[in-house]
Coordinates of N, CA, C and O in Angstrom, one line a residue:
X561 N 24.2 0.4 4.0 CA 23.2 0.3 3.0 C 23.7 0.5 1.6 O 24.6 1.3 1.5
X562 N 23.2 -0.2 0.6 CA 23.5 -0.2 -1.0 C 23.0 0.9 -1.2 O 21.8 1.0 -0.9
X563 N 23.4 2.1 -1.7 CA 23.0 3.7 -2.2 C 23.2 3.3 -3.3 O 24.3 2.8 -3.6
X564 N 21.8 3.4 -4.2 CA 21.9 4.1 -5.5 C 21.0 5.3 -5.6 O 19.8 5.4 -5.9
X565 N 21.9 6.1 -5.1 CA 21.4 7.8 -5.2 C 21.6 8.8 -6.0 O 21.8 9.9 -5.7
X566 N 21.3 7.9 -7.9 CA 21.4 9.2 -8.8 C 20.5 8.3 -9.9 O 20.5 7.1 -9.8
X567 N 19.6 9.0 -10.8 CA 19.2 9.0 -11.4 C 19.6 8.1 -12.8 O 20.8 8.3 -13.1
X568 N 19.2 7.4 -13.4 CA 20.0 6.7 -14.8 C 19.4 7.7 -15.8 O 19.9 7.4 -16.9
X569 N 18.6 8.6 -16.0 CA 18.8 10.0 -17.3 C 18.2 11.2 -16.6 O 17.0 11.4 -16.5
X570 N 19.1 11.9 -16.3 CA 18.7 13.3 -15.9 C 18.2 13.9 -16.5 O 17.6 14.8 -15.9
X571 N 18.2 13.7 -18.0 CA 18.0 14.7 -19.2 C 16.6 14.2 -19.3 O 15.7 15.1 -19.4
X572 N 16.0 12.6 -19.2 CA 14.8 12.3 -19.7 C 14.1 12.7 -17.9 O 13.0 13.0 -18.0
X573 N 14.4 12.7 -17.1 CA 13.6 13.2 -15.8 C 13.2 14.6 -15.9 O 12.0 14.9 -15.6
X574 N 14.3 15.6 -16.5 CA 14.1 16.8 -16.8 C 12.9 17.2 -17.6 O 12.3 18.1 -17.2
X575 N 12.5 16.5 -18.7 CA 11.9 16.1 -20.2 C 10.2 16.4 -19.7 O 9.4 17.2 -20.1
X576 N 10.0 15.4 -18.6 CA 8.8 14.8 -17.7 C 8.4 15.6 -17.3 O 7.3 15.3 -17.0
X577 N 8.7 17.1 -17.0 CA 8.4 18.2 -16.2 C 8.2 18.1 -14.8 O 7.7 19.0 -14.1
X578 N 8.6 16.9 -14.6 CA 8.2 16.7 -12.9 C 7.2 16.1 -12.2 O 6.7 16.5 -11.1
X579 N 6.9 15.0 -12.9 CA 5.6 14.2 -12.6 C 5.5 13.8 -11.5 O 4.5 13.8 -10.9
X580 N 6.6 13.3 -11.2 CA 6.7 12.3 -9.8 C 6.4 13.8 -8.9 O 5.4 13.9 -8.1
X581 N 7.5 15.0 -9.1 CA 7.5 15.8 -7.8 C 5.9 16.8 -8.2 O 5.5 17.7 -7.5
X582 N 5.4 16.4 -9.0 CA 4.1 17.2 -8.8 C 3.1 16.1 -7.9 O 2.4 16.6 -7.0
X583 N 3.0 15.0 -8.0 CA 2.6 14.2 -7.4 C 2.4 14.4 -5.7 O 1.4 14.4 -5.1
X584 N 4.0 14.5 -5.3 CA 4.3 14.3 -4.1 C 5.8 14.2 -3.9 O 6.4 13.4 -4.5
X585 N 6.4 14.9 -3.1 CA 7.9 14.9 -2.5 C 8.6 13.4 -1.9 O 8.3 12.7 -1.0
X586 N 9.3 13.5 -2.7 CA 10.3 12.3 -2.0 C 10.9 12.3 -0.6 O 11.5 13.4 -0.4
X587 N 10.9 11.4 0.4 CA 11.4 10.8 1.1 C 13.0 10.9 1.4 O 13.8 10.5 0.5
X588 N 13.4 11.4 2.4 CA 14.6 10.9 2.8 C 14.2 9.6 3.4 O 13.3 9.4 4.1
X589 N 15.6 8.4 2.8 CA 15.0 6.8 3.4 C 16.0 6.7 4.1 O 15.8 5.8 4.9
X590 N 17.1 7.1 4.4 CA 18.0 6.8 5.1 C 18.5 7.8 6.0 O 19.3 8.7 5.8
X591 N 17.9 7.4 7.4 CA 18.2 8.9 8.4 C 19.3 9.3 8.8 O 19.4 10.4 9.3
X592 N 20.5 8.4 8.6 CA 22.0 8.5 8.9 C 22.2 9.7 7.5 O 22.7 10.8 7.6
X593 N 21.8 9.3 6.4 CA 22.6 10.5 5.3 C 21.4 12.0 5.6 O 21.7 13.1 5.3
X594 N 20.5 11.7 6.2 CA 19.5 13.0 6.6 C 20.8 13.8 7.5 O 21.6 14.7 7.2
X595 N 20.4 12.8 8.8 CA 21.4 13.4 10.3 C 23.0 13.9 9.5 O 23.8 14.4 10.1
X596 N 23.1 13.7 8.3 CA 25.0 13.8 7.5 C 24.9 15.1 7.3 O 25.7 16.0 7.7
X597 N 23.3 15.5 6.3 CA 23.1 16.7 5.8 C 22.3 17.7 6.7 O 22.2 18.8 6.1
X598 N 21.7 17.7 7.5 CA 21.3 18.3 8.7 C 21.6 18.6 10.1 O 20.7 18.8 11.0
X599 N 23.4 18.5 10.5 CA 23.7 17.8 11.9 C 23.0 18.2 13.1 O 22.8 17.5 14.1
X600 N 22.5 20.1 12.8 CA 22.5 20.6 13.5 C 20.7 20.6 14.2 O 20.3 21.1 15.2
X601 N 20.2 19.9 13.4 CA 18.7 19.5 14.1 C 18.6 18.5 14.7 O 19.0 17.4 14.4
X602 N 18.1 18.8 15.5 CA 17.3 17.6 16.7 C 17.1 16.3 16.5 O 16.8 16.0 15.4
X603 N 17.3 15.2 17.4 CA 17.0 13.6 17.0 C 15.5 13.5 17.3 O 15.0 12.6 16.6
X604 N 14.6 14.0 18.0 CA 13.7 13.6 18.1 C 12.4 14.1 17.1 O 12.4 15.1 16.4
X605 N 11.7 13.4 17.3 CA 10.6 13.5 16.3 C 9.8 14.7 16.5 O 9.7 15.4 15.6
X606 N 9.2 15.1 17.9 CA 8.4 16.3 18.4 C 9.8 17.7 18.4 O 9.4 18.8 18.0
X607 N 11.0 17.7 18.7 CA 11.9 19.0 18.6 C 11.9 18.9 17.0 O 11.7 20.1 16.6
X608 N 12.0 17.9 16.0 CA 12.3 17.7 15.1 C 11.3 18.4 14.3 O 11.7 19.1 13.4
X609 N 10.0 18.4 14.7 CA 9.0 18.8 13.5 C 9.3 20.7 13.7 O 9.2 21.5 12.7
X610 N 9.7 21.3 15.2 CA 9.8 22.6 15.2 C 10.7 23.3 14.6 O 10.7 24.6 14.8
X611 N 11.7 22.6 13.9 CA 12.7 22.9 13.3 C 12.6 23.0 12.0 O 13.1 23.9 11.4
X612 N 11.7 21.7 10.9 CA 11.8 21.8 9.9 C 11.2 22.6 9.2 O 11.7 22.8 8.1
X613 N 10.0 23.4 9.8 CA 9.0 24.5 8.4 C 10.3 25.7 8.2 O 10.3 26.0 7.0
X614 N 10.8 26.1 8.5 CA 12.2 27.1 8.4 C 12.9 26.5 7.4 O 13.0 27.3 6.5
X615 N 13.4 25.6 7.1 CA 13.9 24.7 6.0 C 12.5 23.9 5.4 O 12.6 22.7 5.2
X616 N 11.3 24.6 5.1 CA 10.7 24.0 3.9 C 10.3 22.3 4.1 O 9.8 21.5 3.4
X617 N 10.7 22.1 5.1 CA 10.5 20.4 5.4 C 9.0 20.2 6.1 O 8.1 21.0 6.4
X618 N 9.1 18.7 6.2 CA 7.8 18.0 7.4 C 8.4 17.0 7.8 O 9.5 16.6 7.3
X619 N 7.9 16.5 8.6 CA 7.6 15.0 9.1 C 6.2 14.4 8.6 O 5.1 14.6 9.1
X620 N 6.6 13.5 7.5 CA 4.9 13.0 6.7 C 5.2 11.7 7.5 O 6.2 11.2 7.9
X621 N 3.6 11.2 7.5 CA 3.3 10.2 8.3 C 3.0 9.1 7.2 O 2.0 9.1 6.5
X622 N 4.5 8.1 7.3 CA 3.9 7.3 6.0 C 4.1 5.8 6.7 O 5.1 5.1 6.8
X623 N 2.7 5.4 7.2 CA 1.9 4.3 7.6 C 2.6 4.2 9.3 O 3.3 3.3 9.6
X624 N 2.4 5.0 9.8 CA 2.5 5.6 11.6 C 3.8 5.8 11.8 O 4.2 5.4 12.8
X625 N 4.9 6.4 10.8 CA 6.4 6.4 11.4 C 6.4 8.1 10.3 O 5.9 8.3 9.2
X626 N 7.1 8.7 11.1 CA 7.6 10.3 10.8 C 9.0 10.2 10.2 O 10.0 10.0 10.9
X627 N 8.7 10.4 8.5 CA 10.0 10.7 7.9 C 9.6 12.2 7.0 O 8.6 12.8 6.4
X628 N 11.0 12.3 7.2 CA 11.3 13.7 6.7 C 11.2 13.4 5.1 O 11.6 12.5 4.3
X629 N 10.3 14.7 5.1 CA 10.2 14.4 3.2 C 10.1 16.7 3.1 O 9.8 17.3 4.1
X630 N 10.3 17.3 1.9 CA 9.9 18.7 1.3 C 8.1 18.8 1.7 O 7.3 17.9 1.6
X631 N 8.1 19.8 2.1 CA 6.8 20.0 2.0 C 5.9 20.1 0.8 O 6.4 20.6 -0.2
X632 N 4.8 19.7 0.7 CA 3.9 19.6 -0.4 C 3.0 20.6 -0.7 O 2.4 20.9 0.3
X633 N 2.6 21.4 -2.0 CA 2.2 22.5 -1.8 C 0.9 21.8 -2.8 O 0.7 20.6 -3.0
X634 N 0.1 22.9 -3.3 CA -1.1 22.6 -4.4 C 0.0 21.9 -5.8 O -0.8 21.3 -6.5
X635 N 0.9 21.9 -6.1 CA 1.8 22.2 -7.3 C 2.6 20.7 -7.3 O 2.8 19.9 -8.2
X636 N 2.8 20.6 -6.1 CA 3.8 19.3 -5.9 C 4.8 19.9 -4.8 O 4.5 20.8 -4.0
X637 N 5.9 19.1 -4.9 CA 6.9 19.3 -4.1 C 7.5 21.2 -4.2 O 7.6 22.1 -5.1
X638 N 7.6 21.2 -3.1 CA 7.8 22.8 -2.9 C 9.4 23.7 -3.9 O 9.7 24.8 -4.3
X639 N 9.9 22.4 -3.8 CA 11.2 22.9 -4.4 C 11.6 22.6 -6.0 O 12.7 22.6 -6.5
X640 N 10.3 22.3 -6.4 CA 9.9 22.2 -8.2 C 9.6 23.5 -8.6 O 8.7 24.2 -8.5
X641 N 10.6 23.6 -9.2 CA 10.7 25.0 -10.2 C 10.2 24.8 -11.5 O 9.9 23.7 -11.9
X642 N 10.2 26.0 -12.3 CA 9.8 25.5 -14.0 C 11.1 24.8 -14.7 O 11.1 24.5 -15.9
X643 N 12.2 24.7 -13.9 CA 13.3 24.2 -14.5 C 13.9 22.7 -13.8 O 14.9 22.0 -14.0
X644 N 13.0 22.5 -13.0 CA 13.7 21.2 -12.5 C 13.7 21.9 -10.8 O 13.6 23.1 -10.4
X645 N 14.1 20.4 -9.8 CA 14.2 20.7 -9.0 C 15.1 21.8 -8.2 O 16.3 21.6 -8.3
X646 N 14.9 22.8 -7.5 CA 15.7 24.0 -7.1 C 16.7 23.5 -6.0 O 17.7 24.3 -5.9
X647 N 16.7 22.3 -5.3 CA 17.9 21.9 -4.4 C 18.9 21.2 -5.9 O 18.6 21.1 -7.1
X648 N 20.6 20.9 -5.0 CA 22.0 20.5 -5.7 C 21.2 19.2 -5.3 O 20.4 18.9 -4.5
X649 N 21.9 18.7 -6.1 CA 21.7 16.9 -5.9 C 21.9 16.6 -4.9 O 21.0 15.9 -4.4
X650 N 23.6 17.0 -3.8 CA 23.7 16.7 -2.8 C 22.2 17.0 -1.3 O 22.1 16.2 -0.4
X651 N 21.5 17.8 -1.4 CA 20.7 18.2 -0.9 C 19.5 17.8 -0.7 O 18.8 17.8 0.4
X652 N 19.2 17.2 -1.9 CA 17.7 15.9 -2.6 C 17.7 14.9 -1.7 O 18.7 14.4 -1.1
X653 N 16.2 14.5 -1.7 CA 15.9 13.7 -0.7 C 16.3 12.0 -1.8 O 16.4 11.9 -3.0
X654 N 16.7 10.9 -0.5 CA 17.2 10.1 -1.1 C 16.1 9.1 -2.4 O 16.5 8.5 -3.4
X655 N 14.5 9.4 -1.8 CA 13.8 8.6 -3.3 C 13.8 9.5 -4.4 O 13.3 9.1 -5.4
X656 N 14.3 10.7 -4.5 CA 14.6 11.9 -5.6 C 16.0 11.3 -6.5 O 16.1 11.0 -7.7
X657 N 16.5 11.2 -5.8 CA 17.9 10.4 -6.6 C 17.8 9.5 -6.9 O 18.5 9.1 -7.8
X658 N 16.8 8.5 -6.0 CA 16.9 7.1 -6.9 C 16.2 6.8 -8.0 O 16.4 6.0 -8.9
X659 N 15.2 7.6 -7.6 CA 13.8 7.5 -8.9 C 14.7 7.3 -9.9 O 15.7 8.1 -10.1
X660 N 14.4 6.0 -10.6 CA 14.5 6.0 -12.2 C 13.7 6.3 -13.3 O 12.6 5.6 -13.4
X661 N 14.0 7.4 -14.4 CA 13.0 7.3 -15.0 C 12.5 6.5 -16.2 O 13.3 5.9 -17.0
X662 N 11.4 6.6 -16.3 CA 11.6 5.9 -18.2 C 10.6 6.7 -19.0 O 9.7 7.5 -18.6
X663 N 11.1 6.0 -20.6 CA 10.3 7.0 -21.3 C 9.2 6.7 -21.5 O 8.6 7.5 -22.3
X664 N 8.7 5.6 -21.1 CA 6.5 5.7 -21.2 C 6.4 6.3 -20.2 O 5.4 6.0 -19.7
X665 N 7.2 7.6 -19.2 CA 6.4 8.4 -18.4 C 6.1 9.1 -19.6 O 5.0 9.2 -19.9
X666 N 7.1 9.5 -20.4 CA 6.9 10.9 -21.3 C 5.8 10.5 -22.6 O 5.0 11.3 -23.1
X667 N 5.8 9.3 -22.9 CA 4.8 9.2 -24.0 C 3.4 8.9 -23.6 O 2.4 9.1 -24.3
X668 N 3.6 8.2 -22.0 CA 2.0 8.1 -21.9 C 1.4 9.6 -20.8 O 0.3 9.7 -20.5
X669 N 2.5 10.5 -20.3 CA 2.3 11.0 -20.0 C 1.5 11.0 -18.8 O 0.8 11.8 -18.2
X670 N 2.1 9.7 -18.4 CA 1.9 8.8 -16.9 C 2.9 8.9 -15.8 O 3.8 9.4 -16.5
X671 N 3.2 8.9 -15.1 CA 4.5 8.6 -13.9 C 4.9 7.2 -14.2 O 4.5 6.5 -13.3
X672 N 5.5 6.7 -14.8 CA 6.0 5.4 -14.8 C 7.5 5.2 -14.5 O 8.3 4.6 -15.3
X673 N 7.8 5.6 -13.4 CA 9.4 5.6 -13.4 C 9.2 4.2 -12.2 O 8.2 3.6 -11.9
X674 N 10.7 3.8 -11.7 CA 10.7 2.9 -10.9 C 11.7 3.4 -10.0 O 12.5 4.2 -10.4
X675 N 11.6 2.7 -8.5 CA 12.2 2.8 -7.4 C 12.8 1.5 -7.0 O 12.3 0.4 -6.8
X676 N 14.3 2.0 -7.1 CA 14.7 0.6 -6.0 C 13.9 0.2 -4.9 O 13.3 1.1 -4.5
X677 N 13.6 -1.0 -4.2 CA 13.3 -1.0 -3.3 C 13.8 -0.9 -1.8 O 13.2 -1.0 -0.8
X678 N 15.2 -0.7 -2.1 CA 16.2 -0.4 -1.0 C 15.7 1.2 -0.4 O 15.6 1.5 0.8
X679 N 15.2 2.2 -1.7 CA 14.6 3.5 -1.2 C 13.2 3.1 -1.4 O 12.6 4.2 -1.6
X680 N 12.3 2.0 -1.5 CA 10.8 2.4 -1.3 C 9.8 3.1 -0.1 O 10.2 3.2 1.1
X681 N 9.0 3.4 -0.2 CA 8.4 3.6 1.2 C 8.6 2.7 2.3 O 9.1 3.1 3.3
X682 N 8.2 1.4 2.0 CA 8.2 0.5 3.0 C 9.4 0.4 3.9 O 9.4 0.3 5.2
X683 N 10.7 0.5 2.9 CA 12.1 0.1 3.5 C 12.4 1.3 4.3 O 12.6 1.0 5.5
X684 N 12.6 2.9 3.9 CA 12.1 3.6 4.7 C 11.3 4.0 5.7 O 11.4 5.0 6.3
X685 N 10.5 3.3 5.7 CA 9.2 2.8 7.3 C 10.6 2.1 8.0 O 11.2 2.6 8.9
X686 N 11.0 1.0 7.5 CA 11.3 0.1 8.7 C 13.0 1.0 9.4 O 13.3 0.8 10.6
X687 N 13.5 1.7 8.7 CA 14.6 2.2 8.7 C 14.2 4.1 9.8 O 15.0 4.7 10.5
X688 N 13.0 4.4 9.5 CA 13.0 5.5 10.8 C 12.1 5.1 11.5 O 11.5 5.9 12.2
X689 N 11.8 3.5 11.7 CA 10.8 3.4 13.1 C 12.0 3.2 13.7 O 12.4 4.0 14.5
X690 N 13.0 2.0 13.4 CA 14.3 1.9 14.4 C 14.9 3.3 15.0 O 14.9 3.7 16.1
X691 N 15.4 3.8 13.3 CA 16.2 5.2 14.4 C 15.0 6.0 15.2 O 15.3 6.1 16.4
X692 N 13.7 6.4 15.0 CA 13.3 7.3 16.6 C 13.0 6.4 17.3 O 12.4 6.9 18.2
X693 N 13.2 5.0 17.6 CA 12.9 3.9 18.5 C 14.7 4.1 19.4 O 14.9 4.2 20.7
X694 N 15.8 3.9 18.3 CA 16.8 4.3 19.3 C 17.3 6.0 19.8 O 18.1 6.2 20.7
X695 N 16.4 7.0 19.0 CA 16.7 8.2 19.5 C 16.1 8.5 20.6 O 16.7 9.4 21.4
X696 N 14.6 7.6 21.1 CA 14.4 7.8 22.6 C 14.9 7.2 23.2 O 14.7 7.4 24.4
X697 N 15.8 6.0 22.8 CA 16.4 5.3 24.3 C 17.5 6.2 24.3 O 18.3 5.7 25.2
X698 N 18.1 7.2 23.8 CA 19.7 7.9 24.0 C 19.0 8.9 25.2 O 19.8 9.3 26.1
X699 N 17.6 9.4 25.1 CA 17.1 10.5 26.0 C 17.3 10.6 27.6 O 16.8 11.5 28.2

């Protein structure tokens, strides 16, 4: 897969106070870099969800397929601090890094950033119906 997993201004995402993650928690889209940074949890979707609230996670249902995204609190994403996100970069879920921002978020005081569409929702649907589609045939 084409990773573009960093941000093009950190400084102006910082700026934003976190719009996107007050919104709603980004998405891991790619379950192979999930499975890289989590080896030791479960492939399946039902072991999978008993594991994540310990680590602050879910399985969100985004249009009938279970991907791992931070849990969502009243506030936004659980790991939004008053200083920016509390995970290392390496740690961040993959539409967290891709999110690009721009600056009519900060002047209109809107969320106006953009996503590749390599990390959008959709491409992420099609990317964890396969993997738990091949995680139950390994069962």
């Amino acid at each position: 897969m084409n990773e573009r997993l960093t941000t093009s201004d950190p400084q102006l995402c910082r700026q934003c106070s976190g719009l996107c993650c007050q919104g709603h928690p980004g998405l891991w889209t790619d379950p192979e870099r999930f499975r890289r940074l989590f080896p030791a949890l479960p492939e399946t979707a039902a072991e999978l969800a008993l594991h994540l609230a310990s680590l602050q996670l879910v399985l969100r249902d985004v249009g009938d397929v279970l991907i791992p995204a931070p849990q969502n609190t009243a506030s936004g994403c659980i790991f939004l601090a008053s200083d920016g996100c509390s995970l290392p970069n390496e740690r961040r879920p993959d539409q967290c890094l891709a999110l690009a921002p721009q600056l009519d978020t900060l002047l209109e005081g809107e969320m106006r950033c953009t996503m590749p569409p390599e990390h959008g929702s959709n491409s992420a649907r099609q990317r964890w119906r396969a993997f738990w589609a091949g995680a139950e045939q390994t069962l």
